[in-house]
Tab-separated table of C-alpha atoms in Angstrom:
chain	number	residue	atom	x	y	z
A	1	MET	CA	0.169	-0.176	0.489
A	2	PRO	CA	0.983	3.380	-0.303
A	3	GLY	CA	2.741	5.243	2.570
A	4	GLU	CA	4.031	8.652	3.188
A	5	SER	CA	7.365	10.365	1.855
A	6	PHE	CA	9.938	11.201	4.409
A	7	ARG	CA	13.706	11.883	3.996
A	8	PHE	CA	16.255	11.190	6.277
A	9	ILE	CA	20.126	11.798	6.545
A	10	HIS	CA	22.909	8.588	6.852
A	11	ALA	CA	26.409	9.380	8.363
A	12	SER	CA	28.865	7.048	9.591
A	13	ASP	CA	32.771	7.092	10.597
A	14	PHE	CA	33.497	10.080	12.100
A	15	HIS	CA	36.204	8.988	14.244
A	16	LEU	CA	36.701	12.085	16.140
A	17	GLU	CA	39.660	10.665	18.204
A	18	THR	CA	41.813	10.419	14.816
A	19	PRO	CA	43.505	13.526	13.168
A	20	LEU	CA	44.665	13.490	9.533
A	21	GLY	CA	47.998	11.709	8.868
A	22	ASP	CA	50.094	10.409	6.110
A	23	LEU	CA	52.103	13.763	6.645
A	24	ASP	CA	55.612	13.955	6.729
A	25	HIS	CA	55.902	17.975	7.392
A	26	LEU	CA	52.739	19.978	8.701
A	27	PRO	CA	52.466	22.731	7.021
A	28	PRO	CA	52.403	26.031	9.503
A	29	GLN	CA	49.947	28.209	8.252
A	30	LEU	CA	46.948	24.851	8.099
A	31	ARG	CA	47.692	23.435	11.158
A	32	THR	CA	44.673	24.711	13.306
A	33	ALA	CA	42.138	23.975	9.799
A	34	MET	CA	43.668	20.536	9.887
A	35	ALA	CA	42.996	19.811	13.796
A	36	THR	CA	39.537	20.540	13.598
A	37	ALA	CA	38.970	19.602	10.144
A	38	PRO	CA	37.367	16.219	11.462
A	39	ARG	CA	35.174	18.031	14.075
A	40	ASP	CA	34.059	20.469	11.409
A	41	ALA	CA	32.859	17.882	8.516
A	42	ALA	CA	31.230	16.204	11.717
A	43	ALA	CA	29.429	19.499	13.178
A	44	ALA	CA	28.510	19.659	9.433
A	45	VAL	CA	26.115	16.329	9.292
A	46	PHE	CA	24.531	17.440	12.446
A	47	GLU	CA	23.773	21.453	10.856
A	48	ALA	CA	22.340	19.724	7.591
A	49	ALA	CA	20.099	17.853	9.711
A	50	LEU	CA	18.899	20.194	11.238
A	51	ALA	CA	18.637	22.510	7.832
A	52	GLU	CA	17.418	19.858	5.921
A	53	ASN	CA	13.636	19.261	6.788
A	54	ILE	CA	14.676	15.630	7.583
A	55	ASP	CA	12.503	13.263	9.548
A	56	PHE	CA	15.241	11.249	11.294
A	57	LEU	CA	18.964	10.856	11.404
A	58	VAL	CA	20.635	7.657	10.793
A	59	LEU	CA	24.150	7.067	12.450
A	60	SER	CA	25.970	3.639	12.003
A	61	GLY	CA	28.888	3.651	13.770
A	62	ASP	CA	32.651	4.651	14.997
A	63	LEU	CA	31.489	7.994	15.666
A	64	MET	CA	34.240	8.231	18.385
A	65	HIS	CA	36.099	6.675	20.798
A	66	PRO	CA	34.783	8.228	24.118
A	67	VAL	CA	38.245	8.474	26.164
A	68	ALA	CA	40.466	9.176	22.960
A	69	ALA	CA	38.400	11.819	21.732
A	70	GLY	CA	38.117	13.980	24.349
A	71	PRO	CA	36.018	15.827	26.443
A	72	HIS	CA	35.948	18.069	22.925
A	73	GLY	CA	34.348	15.248	20.891
A	74	MET	CA	31.919	14.224	23.503
A	75	SER	CA	30.848	17.868	23.583
A	76	LEU	CA	30.410	17.850	19.849
A	77	LEU	CA	28.395	15.211	19.897
A	78	LEU	CA	26.244	15.763	22.557
A	79	ASP	CA	25.637	18.834	21.179
A	80	GLY	CA	24.274	17.867	17.940
A	81	PHE	CA	21.961	15.449	19.809
A	82	GLU	CA	21.005	17.925	22.073
A	83	LYS	CA	20.074	20.394	18.881
A	84	LEU	CA	18.405	17.637	17.030
A	85	HIS	CA	16.048	16.593	20.010
A	86	ALA	CA	15.006	20.361	20.411
A	87	ALA	CA	14.285	20.212	16.891
A	88	ASN	CA	12.052	16.882	17.607
A	89	THR	CA	14.459	14.966	15.048
A	90	ALA	CA	14.856	11.259	15.847
A	91	VAL	CA	18.970	9.868	15.989
A	92	TYR	CA	18.945	6.096	15.613
A	93	TRP	CA	22.494	4.924	16.485
A	94	ALA	CA	24.336	1.333	15.740
A	95	ALA	CA	27.415	1.532	17.165
A	96	GLY	CA	30.737	0.104	15.542
A	97	ILE	CA	33.778	-0.862	17.402
A	98	ALA	CA	35.391	2.546	18.281
A	99	ASP	CA	32.371	3.919	19.728
A	100	ASP	CA	30.967	0.437	21.470
A	101	PRO	CA	28.313	0.873	24.011
A	102	LYS	CA	30.182	-0.253	26.423
A	103	GLN	CA	32.604	2.803	26.761
A	104	TRP	CA	30.065	5.082	27.188
A	105	PRO	CA	30.082	6.735	30.300
A	106	GLU	CA	27.008	5.546	32.242
A	107	ALA	CA	27.828	9.509	33.823
A	108	VAL	CA	26.623	10.931	30.574
A	109	PRO	CA	23.491	10.274	29.525
A	110	LEU	CA	22.225	10.357	26.058
A	111	PRO	CA	19.107	12.845	25.054
A	112	PRO	CA	15.471	11.147	24.505
A	113	ASN	CA	15.246	11.249	21.052
A	114	VAL	CA	18.597	9.398	20.691
A	115	THR	CA	18.718	5.318	20.149
A	116	LEU	CA	21.518	3.549	21.099
A	117	PHE	CA	20.665	0.014	19.593
A	118	PRO	CA	22.291	-2.546	21.864
A	119	ARG	CA	25.196	-4.914	20.963
A	120	ASP	CA	23.330	-8.422	21.745
A	121	ARG	CA	19.981	-7.928	19.369
A	122	ALA	CA	18.139	-6.169	17.017
A	123	VAL	CA	15.664	-3.750	17.808
A	124	ALA	CA	13.133	-2.787	15.487
A	125	ILE	CA	11.592	0.927	16.036
A	126	PRO	CA	8.458	2.321	13.876
A	127	HIS	CA	9.524	5.417	13.018
A	128	GLN	CA	6.226	7.726	13.647
A	129	ARG	CA	4.828	11.376	12.082
A	130	ALA	CA	1.606	12.952	13.485
A	131	GLY	CA	1.030	9.271	15.211
A	132	ARG	CA	1.582	7.596	11.934
A	133	THR	CA	3.972	5.183	10.665
A	134	VAL	CA	6.208	6.128	8.328
A	135	CYS	CA	8.923	3.058	8.425
A	136	SER	CA	10.422	0.692	10.286
A	137	VAL	CA	14.372	1.329	11.522
A	138	ILE	CA	15.644	-2.250	12.290
A	139	GLY	CA	19.020	-1.920	13.961
A	140	ARG	CA	21.743	-3.764	16.123
A	141	SER	CA	25.255	-2.001	17.118
A	142	SER	CA	28.267	-4.015	16.766
A	143	GLU	CA	29.990	-7.050	18.576
A	144	GLY	CA	33.136	-6.023	17.717
A	145	ARG	CA	33.166	-7.695	13.917
A	146	SER	CA	34.659	-5.870	10.609
A	147	THR	CA	31.564	-7.640	9.011
A	148	LEU	CA	27.862	-7.190	9.659
A	149	HIS	CA	26.093	-10.689	11.033
A	150	VAL	CA	23.282	-10.003	8.994
A	151	ALA	CA	21.688	-13.140	10.574
A	152	GLY	CA	21.435	-10.861	13.191
A	153	PHE	CA	19.003	-8.803	11.603
A	154	GLN	CA	16.047	-11.345	11.656
A	155	THR	CA	12.850	-9.715	12.711
A	156	GLU	CA	9.123	-9.779	11.894
A	157	ALA	CA	8.303	-9.117	8.212
A	158	THR	CA	6.285	-5.466	7.582
A	159	ASP	CA	4.760	-3.549	4.950
A	160	GLU	CA	6.370	-0.420	5.822
A	161	PHE	CA	9.721	0.700	4.431
A	162	THR	CA	12.126	-0.761	6.197
A	163	VAL	CA	15.734	0.675	6.686
A	164	GLY	CA	18.769	-1.795	8.658
A	165	VAL	CA	21.531	0.281	10.783
A	166	GLY	CA	24.410	-1.606	11.172
A	167	HIS	CA	28.406	-1.144	11.490
A	168	GLY	CA	30.025	-3.827	8.886
A	169	ILE	CA	30.324	-4.944	5.312
A	170	ALA	CA	28.789	-8.150	3.670
A	171	ASP	CA	27.829	-9.674	0.538
A	172	ALA	CA	25.081	-8.609	-1.489
A	173	SER	CA	23.468	-11.901	-1.435
A	174	ALA	CA	23.606	-11.605	2.660
A	175	LEU	CA	22.233	-8.380	2.302
A	176	SER	CA	19.813	-9.266	-0.021
A	177	GLY	CA	18.336	-12.166	1.848
A	178	ALA	CA	17.468	-9.802	4.862
A	179	ARG	CA	14.685	-7.971	2.839
A	180	MET	CA	15.762	-4.699	3.889
A	181	ASP	CA	14.282	-1.224	1.584
A	182	TYR	CA	17.452	0.179	2.174
A	183	TRP	CA	20.956	-0.648	4.334
A	184	ALA	CA	22.644	2.259	6.413
A	185	LEU	CA	26.269	0.991	6.907
A	186	GLY	CA	29.318	1.568	9.039
A	187	GLY	CA	33.024	0.655	8.395
A	188	PRO	CA	34.444	1.882	5.350
A	189	HIS	CA	36.111	5.448	5.536
A	190	ASN	CA	35.278	5.585	1.773
A	191	HIS	CA	31.891	5.507	0.392
A	192	THR	CA	30.892	2.406	-0.546
A	193	GLU	CA	28.094	0.830	-2.462
A	194	ILE	CA	26.777	-2.914	-2.759
A	195	GLU	CA	25.095	-3.549	-5.822
A	196	GLY	CA	21.983	-5.481	-5.303
A	197	GLY	CA	21.921	-5.347	-1.316
A	198	ALA	CA	19.048	-3.705	-1.325
A	199	THR	CA	16.266	-2.335	-3.950
A	200	ALA	CA	16.910	1.362	-2.105
A	201	GLY	CA	20.204	0.792	-1.596
A	202	ALA	CA	23.134	-1.181	0.811
A	203	ILE	CA	25.708	1.862	1.181
A	204	ALA	CA	28.142	2.958	3.541
A	205	PRO	CA	28.794	6.588	3.288
A	206	GLY	CA	32.203	6.766	4.568
A	207	SER	CA	33.680	9.130	7.161
A	208	PRO	CA	33.136	12.857	6.455
A	209	GLN	CA	36.408	13.650	6.442
A	210	GLY	CA	39.567	11.515	4.834
A	211	ARG	CA	42.364	11.116	7.102
A	212	ASN	CA	45.117	9.757	4.823
A	213	GLY	CA	46.208	8.965	1.125
A	214	ASP	CA	44.195	5.812	1.515
A	215	GLU	CA	41.121	8.066	2.160
A	216	ALA	CA	41.559	10.037	-0.660
A	217	GLY	CA	38.416	11.869	-2.660
A	218	PRO	CA	35.155	13.127	-1.708
A	219	HIS	CA	34.090	12.343	1.410
A	220	GLY	CA	30.569	13.031	3.649
A	221	TYR	CA	26.879	11.652	3.810
A	222	VAL	CA	24.104	10.568	2.041
A	223	VAL	CA	20.679	12.665	2.337
A	224	VAL	CA	17.955	9.366	1.478
A	225	ASP	CA	14.494	10.585	0.108
A	226	VAL	CA	11.700	8.153	0.155
A	227	ASP	CA	8.211	8.841	-1.455
A	228	ALA	CA	4.936	7.301	-0.814
A	229	GLU	CA	5.416	4.760	-3.198
A	230	HIS	CA	8.761	3.810	-1.780
A	231	THR	CA	10.913	5.127	-4.353
A	232	ALA	CA	14.245	6.074	-2.946
A	233	ARG	CA	16.604	8.715	-3.971
A	234	VAL	CA	19.715	8.832	-2.796
A	235	ARG	CA	21.961	12.013	-2.815
A	236	ARG	CA	25.874	12.450	-1.965
A	237	VAL	CA	26.809	15.811	0.397
A	238	GLU	CA	30.267	16.529	0.184
A	239	THR	CA	31.620	17.781	4.133
A	240	ASP	CA	35.556	17.918	3.738
A	241	ARG	CA	37.875	20.819	4.433
A	242	PHE	CA	40.882	18.856	3.219
A	243	ARG	CA	41.225	16.404	0.291
A	244	TYR	CA	43.651	13.076	-0.633
A	245	LEU	CA	44.330	13.097	-3.707
A	246	ASN	CA	46.901	10.284	-5.080
A	247	VAL	CA	47.642	11.842	-9.127
A	248	ALA	CA	49.476	9.510	-11.444
A	249	ILE	CA	51.723	11.404	-13.964
A	250	ASP	CA	53.163	9.542	-17.096
A	251	SER	CA	56.503	10.607	-19.864
A	252	ASP	CA	53.714	11.878	-22.928
A	253	GLU	CA	52.494	14.447	-20.154
A	254	ILE	CA	56.086	15.303	-18.808
A	255	ARG	CA	56.404	15.790	-23.023
A	256	SER	CA	53.824	17.782	-23.635
A	257	ALA	CA	54.338	20.222	-20.454
A	258	GLY	CA	57.318	20.712	-21.383
A	259	SER	CA	58.919	19.651	-17.787
A	260	LEU	CA	57.386	18.168	-15.158
A	261	ARG	CA	57.438	21.506	-12.897
A	262	ASN	CA	55.234	22.732	-15.507
A	263	LEU	CA	53.114	20.028	-15.904
A	264	LEU	CA	52.397	20.158	-12.195
A	265	GLY	CA	51.806	23.570	-11.788
A	266	GLN	CA	48.562	23.090	-14.286
A	267	LYS	CA	47.364	20.389	-12.422
A	268	ILE	CA	47.172	21.911	-9.680
A	269	GLY	CA	45.419	24.771	-11.078
A	270	THR	CA	42.830	22.340	-12.515
A	271	LEU	CA	42.605	19.875	-9.428
A	272	THR	CA	41.978	23.375	-7.126
A	273	ASN	CA	38.953	24.541	-9.419
A	274	GLU	CA	37.404	20.558	-9.609
A	275	HIS	CA	37.149	19.828	-5.986
A	276	GLY	CA	35.826	23.275	-4.867
A	277	GLY	CA	37.504	25.340	-2.949
A	278	ARG	CA	38.983	22.854	-0.326
A	279	HIS	CA	42.194	22.229	0.755
A	280	LEU	CA	44.013	19.513	-1.114
A	281	LEU	CA	46.882	16.858	0.020
A	282	ILE	CA	48.244	15.515	-2.968
A	283	ALA	CA	50.796	12.708	-3.522
A	284	TRP	CA	52.285	12.629	-6.851
A	285	GLU	CA	52.995	9.318	-8.410
A	286	VAL	CA	55.893	10.022	-12.023
A	287	THR	CA	56.432	6.818	-13.660
A	288	LEU	CA	58.546	7.334	-15.767
A	289	ASP	CA	59.227	5.012	-19.414
A	290	ASN	CA	62.887	5.951	-20.303
A	291	ALA	CA	65.660	7.779	-19.594
A	292	GLU	CA	64.510	10.160	-22.509
A	293	VAL	CA	62.776	12.138	-20.003
A	294	LEU	CA	65.089	12.413	-16.950
A	295	PRO	CA	65.938	16.181	-18.054
A	296	SER	CA	62.532	17.207	-18.247
A	297	VAL	CA	62.367	15.787	-14.390
A	298	GLY	CA	65.299	17.706	-12.658
A	299	ASP	CA	65.896	17.004	-8.990
A	300	PRO	CA	62.787	15.796	-6.910
A	301	THR	CA	63.535	17.158	-3.723
A	302	GLU	CA	64.110	20.753	-5.356
A	303	LEU	CA	60.719	20.236	-7.103
A	304	LEU	CA	58.991	19.335	-3.969
A	305	ARG	CA	60.440	22.520	-2.008
A	306	ASN	CA	59.166	24.505	-4.877
A	307	LEU	CA	55.693	23.187	-4.918
A	308	ARG	CA	55.118	23.427	-1.456
A	309	ARG	CA	56.468	26.988	-1.344
A	310	ASP	CA	54.656	27.970	-4.886
A	311	HIS	CA	51.127	26.480	-4.369
A	312	GLY	CA	50.804	25.077	-0.302
A	313	THR	CA	50.721	29.094	0.995
A	314	THR	CA	48.208	29.483	-1.040
A	315	ASN	CA	43.958	29.885	0.105
A	316	PRO	CA	42.841	27.285	-0.500
A	317	ALA	CA	45.954	25.732	-0.454
A	318	ALA	CA	47.195	22.364	-2.298
A	319	TRP	CA	49.769	20.895	-0.223
A	320	THR	CA	52.285	18.467	-1.919
A	321	THR	CA	52.549	15.423	0.990
A	322	ARG	CA	54.668	13.003	-1.293
A	323	LEU	CA	56.053	12.947	-4.712
A	324	THR	CA	57.602	9.606	-6.233
A	325	VAL	CA	59.551	9.674	-9.529
A	326	ARG	CA	59.719	6.088	-10.627
A	327	PRO	CA	62.928	5.808	-12.594
A	328	PRO	CA	62.760	4.193	-16.008
A	329	HIS	CA	63.038	0.594	-16.506
A	330	ASN	CA	64.669	1.258	-19.943
A	331	TYR	CA	67.740	3.512	-21.269
A	332	PRO	CA	68.522	4.294	-24.674
A	333	LYS	CA	70.310	1.490	-26.447
A	334	SER	CA	73.346	3.531	-27.802
A	335	TRP	CA	74.028	3.496	-23.612
A	336	GLN	CA	74.282	-0.046	-23.372
A	337	ASP	CA	76.489	-0.420	-26.472
A	338	GLU	CA	79.186	1.911	-24.915
A	339	ASP	CA	82.397	1.074	-24.211
A	340	THR	CA	81.963	3.022	-21.217
A	341	ILE	CA	81.818	2.442	-17.536
A	342	LEU	CA	78.309	3.463	-17.768
A	343	GLY	CA	77.786	0.379	-21.116
A	344	ASP	CA	79.319	-1.975	-17.928
A	345	PHE	CA	76.815	-0.608	-15.676
A	346	LEU	CA	74.136	-0.521	-17.585
A	347	ARG	CA	74.770	-4.097	-19.013
A	348	ALA	CA	75.038	-5.345	-15.060
A	349	SER	CA	72.144	-3.816	-14.037
A	350	LYS	CA	69.881	-5.537	-17.268
A	351	LYS	CA	71.400	-9.117	-16.446
A	352	PHE	CA	69.698	-8.325	-12.671
A	353	ALA	CA	67.013	-7.176	-13.754
A	354	GLY	CA	63.930	-9.091	-12.526
A	355	ALA	CA	66.327	-11.452	-10.727
A	356	ARG	CA	65.495	-11.914	-6.767
A	357	VAL	CA	68.246	-9.878	-4.878
A	358	ARG	CA	69.278	-12.618	-2.366
A	359	GLY	CA	70.229	-11.595	1.387
A	360	ASN	CA	70.964	-14.082	4.549
A	361	SER	CA	67.861	-16.207	3.304
A	362	THR	CA	69.542	-19.509	1.605
A	363	ASP	CA	66.190	-21.068	0.610
A	364	GLU	CA	65.637	-18.176	-1.884
A	365	ALA	CA	64.959	-19.263	-5.954
A	366	SER	CA	68.506	-18.209	-8.095
A	367	THR	CA	66.307	-17.039	-10.484
A	368	THR	CA	62.909	-15.778	-11.276
A	369	PRO	CA	60.978	-16.441	-14.121
A	370	SER	CA	62.686	-13.885	-16.781
A	371	GLY	CA	65.578	-15.455	-16.007
A	372	GLY	CA	67.482	-12.747	-14.519
A	373	ASP	CA	70.542	-13.174	-12.629
A	374	ARG	CA	70.463	-13.703	-8.546
A	375	LEU	CA	72.000	-10.353	-6.786
A	376	ASP	CA	73.565	-11.431	-3.570
A	377	LEU	CA	74.690	-8.074	-1.343
A	378	MET	CA	75.791	-9.535	1.616
A	379	PRO	CA	79.815	-9.387	0.091
A	380	PHE	CA	79.459	-5.335	-0.421
A	381	THR	CA	78.872	-5.130	3.348
A	382	GLU	CA	81.485	-7.439	4.468
A	383	GLU	CA	83.587	-4.977	2.369
A	384	HIS	CA	82.784	-2.231	4.504
A	385	SER	CA	83.901	-2.879	8.292
A	386	ASP	CA	82.279	0.467	9.764
A	387	LEU	CA	78.852	-0.340	8.698
A	388	SER	CA	77.077	-1.211	11.718
A	389	SER	CA	75.747	-4.250	12.152
A	390	THR	CA	71.976	-2.970	12.061
A	391	ALA	CA	73.194	-1.629	8.599
A	392	SER	CA	74.875	-4.489	7.134
A	393	SER	CA	71.655	-6.340	8.237
A	394	LEU	CA	69.359	-4.132	6.089
A	395	LEU	CA	71.394	-3.967	3.376
A	396	GLY	CA	72.425	-7.803	3.137
A	397	ASP	CA	68.526	-8.912	3.748
A	398	VAL	CA	66.340	-6.611	1.372
A	399	PRO	CA	62.726	-7.188	1.813
A	400	ALA	CA	61.494	-8.904	-1.102
A	401	ASP	CA	58.514	-6.459	-2.320
A	402	GLN	CA	61.518	-3.741	-2.124
A	403	ARG	CA	63.965	-5.715	-4.164
A	404	GLU	CA	63.001	-4.663	-7.965
A	405	ALA	CA	62.474	-0.901	-6.955
A	406	ILE	CA	65.851	-0.922	-4.679
A	407	LEU	CA	67.334	-1.634	-7.951
A	408	ALA	CA	65.909	0.650	-10.071
A	409	ASP	CA	66.752	3.517	-7.821
A	410	ALA	CA	70.443	2.304	-7.590
A	411	THR	CA	70.409	2.161	-11.623
A	412	LEU	CA	69.328	5.366	-11.695
A	413	LEU	CA	71.753	6.980	-9.209
A	414	GLY	CA	74.353	5.257	-11.189
A	415	VAL	CA	73.692	6.420	-14.563
A	416	GLU	CA	72.921	10.254	-13.396
A	417	LEU	CA	76.748	10.105	-11.568
A	418	LEU	CA	78.173	8.513	-14.754
A	419	ARG	CA	76.586	10.929	-16.935
A	420	GLY	CA	77.678	14.069	-14.658
A	421	GLY	CA	74.365	14.375	-14.169
A	422	LYS	CA	73.111	15.876	-10.543
A	423	PRO	CA	71.900	12.982	-8.304
A	424	SER	CA	68.494	12.671	-7.234
A	425	TRP	CA	69.037	10.517	-3.684
A	426	GLY	CA	65.722	9.167	-3.278
A	427	ARG	CA	62.048	8.228	-5.352
A	428	LYS	CA	60.551	9.843	-2.311
A	429	SER	CA	60.449	13.299	-1.300
């Protein structure tokens, strides 16, 4: 039967106890804004809940750890709840791992408009407006799992639109089997949609503010509008004050711009316009296909310093958190054919390219499928008696996942030195 239209906001994973990270240097002019960014983004959710004429607010966990977030986090949350109580707006909260209900101080009661779902069972609450039920909200707080225990949400079937609220992710098959119209999920810090999980959507909105490079891109909450026919429209709203971006650069782009510095300046201008005046925290990943483009790259350390000076002090700022230049895998054949030390060096490097770099382990295969020879670094460390035992151990037992990159870095350094260029002492700046 046709019901009534209604609207709600779904948000999760405030993590008010967690500051922004993935920064090797904290820009002085942004320190205050960065310190308050998580709270500002969470406050934007409550401001929208008061301004959007919603029927209720759904929170699906990990809002904050009460002890780690401190008085500021607790005050923000309670203040938001109290304002919604004054506006007669209900809050349905399924706690996650950080905000385990057992951690909530008994001396700090929640306002009566807030329902904090228990951990041991699902509770179905008919949400009413003017004495009529417009939907059913079924929630359960997490028992400490990273995945959602869907079987724990079994309740009586109802004709109303049903909103399932829980912390954790499950596959579409399990979620659809619970017959919710909308799944309000928490856990992932990036916006996640599970296709086929529910007719109106199975969504984890992510944190309102990203914290590191793994949480790149837009962050915010969702507004769900449901009409009288139970057709839902979901709209994303962005609240992040700082936005992490991971940007890949290839050699063709560098050639087109004339230099890496020109290219990055152009891209920063474009990104600033695209992301709506937010502060940007950018990690650049530059992949070089061959050595011919090296003169257009320059010194990564100097380039990083210039990028931070030229673009990191503006408002909004575009701060470069990391500049990684991946060395080329191929060098001109004419260089390799030279009857010079450089030629000998490149031929030796090619011999070991793709091979395992041997450390202390004795059970490693001598070659990889590509047929490269095994490179044993231990004799090189033994030739230098002034090396500490720690340095010898680190150099002589290279982690498997770092070996190819280390050989590529060493090759680039050798090429720069032997060709008389200024060495770039590291890929990462």
